[in-house]
XYZ file of C-alpha atoms in Angstrom:
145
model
C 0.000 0.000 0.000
C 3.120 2.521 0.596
C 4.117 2.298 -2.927
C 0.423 3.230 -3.990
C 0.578 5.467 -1.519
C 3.709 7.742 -2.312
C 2.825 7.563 -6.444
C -0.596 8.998 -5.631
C -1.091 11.204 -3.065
C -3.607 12.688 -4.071
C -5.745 9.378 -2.721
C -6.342 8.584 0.437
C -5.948 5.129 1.394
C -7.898 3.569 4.824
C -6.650 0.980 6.441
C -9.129 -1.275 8.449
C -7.924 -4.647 9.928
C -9.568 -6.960 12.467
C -8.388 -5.595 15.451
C -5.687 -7.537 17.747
C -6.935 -10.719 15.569
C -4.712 -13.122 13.582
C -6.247 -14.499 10.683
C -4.584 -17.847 9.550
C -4.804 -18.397 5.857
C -2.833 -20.866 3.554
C -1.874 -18.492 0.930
C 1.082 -18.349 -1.848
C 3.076 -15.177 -1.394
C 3.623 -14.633 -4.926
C -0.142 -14.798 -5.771
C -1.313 -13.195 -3.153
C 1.147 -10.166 -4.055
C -0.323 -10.068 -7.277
C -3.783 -10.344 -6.631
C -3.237 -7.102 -4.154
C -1.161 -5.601 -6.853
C -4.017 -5.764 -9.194
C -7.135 -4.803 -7.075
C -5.055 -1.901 -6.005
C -3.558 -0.521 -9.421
C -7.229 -0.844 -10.387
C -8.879 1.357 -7.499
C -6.279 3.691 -8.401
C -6.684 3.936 -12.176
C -10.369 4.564 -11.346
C -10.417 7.113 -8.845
C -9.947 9.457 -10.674
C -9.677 13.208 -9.527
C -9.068 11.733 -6.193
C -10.942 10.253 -3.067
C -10.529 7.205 -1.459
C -8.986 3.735 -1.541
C -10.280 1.752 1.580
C -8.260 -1.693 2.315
C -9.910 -3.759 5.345
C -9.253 -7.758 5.934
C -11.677 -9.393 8.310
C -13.009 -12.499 9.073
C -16.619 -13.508 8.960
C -17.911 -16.836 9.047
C -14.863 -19.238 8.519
C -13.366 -17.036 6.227
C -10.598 -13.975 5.702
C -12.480 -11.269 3.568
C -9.967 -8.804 1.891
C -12.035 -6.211 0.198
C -10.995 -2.922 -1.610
C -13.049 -0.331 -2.854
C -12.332 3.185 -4.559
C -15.006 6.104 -5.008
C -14.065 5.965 -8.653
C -16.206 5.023 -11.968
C -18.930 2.495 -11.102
C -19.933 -0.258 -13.629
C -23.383 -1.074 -14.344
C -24.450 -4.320 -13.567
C -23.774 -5.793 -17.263
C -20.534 -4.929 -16.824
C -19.662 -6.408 -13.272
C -20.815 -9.303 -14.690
C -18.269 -9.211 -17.504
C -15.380 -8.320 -15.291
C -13.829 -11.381 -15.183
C -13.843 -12.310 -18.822
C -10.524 -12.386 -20.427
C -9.999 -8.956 -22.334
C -13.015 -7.813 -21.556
C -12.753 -3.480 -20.778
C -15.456 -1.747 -19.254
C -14.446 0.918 -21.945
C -12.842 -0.002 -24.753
C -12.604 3.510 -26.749
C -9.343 4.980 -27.648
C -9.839 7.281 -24.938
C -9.889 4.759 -22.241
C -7.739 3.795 -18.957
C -5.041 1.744 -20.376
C -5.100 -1.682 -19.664
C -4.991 -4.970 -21.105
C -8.449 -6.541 -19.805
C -6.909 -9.543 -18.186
C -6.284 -8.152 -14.405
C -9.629 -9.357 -13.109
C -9.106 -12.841 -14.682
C -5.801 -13.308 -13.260
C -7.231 -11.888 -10.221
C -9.819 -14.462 -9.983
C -7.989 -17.513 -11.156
C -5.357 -17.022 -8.383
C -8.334 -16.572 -5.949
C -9.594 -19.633 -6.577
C -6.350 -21.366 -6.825
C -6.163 -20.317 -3.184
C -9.546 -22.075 -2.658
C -11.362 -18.892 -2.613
C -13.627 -16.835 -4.151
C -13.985 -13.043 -5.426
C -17.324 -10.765 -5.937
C -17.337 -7.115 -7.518
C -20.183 -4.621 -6.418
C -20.535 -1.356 -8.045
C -22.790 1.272 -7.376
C -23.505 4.992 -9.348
C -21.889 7.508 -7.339
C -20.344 5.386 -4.314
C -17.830 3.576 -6.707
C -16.356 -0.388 -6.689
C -15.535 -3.010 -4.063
C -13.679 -5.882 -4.427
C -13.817 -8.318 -2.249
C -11.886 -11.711 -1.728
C -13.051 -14.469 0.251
C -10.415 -17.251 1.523
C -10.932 -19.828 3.905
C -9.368 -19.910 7.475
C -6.432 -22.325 7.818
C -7.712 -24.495 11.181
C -5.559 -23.798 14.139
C -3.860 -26.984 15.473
C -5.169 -27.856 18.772
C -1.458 -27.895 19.870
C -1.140 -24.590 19.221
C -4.221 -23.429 21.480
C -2.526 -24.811 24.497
């Protein structure tokens, strides 16, 4: 988030955690890095003008919800449900955010290659959450003791 944070400061970037709470997740560094490196050089490219990035990780029923959202362009419906198709850009004119229309896939492929899952809501006005769901690692009872 510090990188993101020095190249644009003219976003603000929230960070809310679960507080005092470790969340145990079997994850792959490297994919995990670039899933985060996508969702966030997304809410950037689409804020524009400003506003802000929020970045919270909780968990909620068995699982570690990462979700980031930007008050930039919203989609309409159509196109959230498009997001994940390979090459698919919400706006394909010349004029568009450059981009090669295959972040979301990735995004999603190494979600689920993590045993997860990842929704996109959108709404006029309010902007575009992303949210990935992974499931808790269980705690070994050795380690409760």
């Amino acid at each position: 988030v510090k990188s993101f944070q020095m190249q644009n400061p003219e976003l603000s970037f929230v960070l809310n955690f679960a507080e005092n709470t470790a969340i145990p997740v079997n994850i792959d560094r490297y994919a995990t890095m670039q899933i985060l490196e996508n969702l966030l050089s997304n809410a950037v490219k689409y804020s524009l003008g400003g506003g802000e990035v929020s970045i919270s990780v909780q968990l909620e029923k068995g699982c570690c919800l990462l979700s980031i959202g930007d008050q930039g362009l919203s989609m309409t419906d159509d196109q959230v449900s498009r997001i994940f198709d390979k090459f698919y850009r919400v706006d394909a004119t010349n004029t568009a955010i450059s981009g090669t229309g295959l972040g979301m896939t990735i995004v999603k492929h190494l979600v689920e290659s993590l045993s997860g899952e990842v929704t996109v809501t959108s709404s006029l006005r309010v902007g575009t959450t992303v949210t990935v769901r992974l499931p808790v690692t269980p705690v070994l009872s050795k380690e409760l003791n």
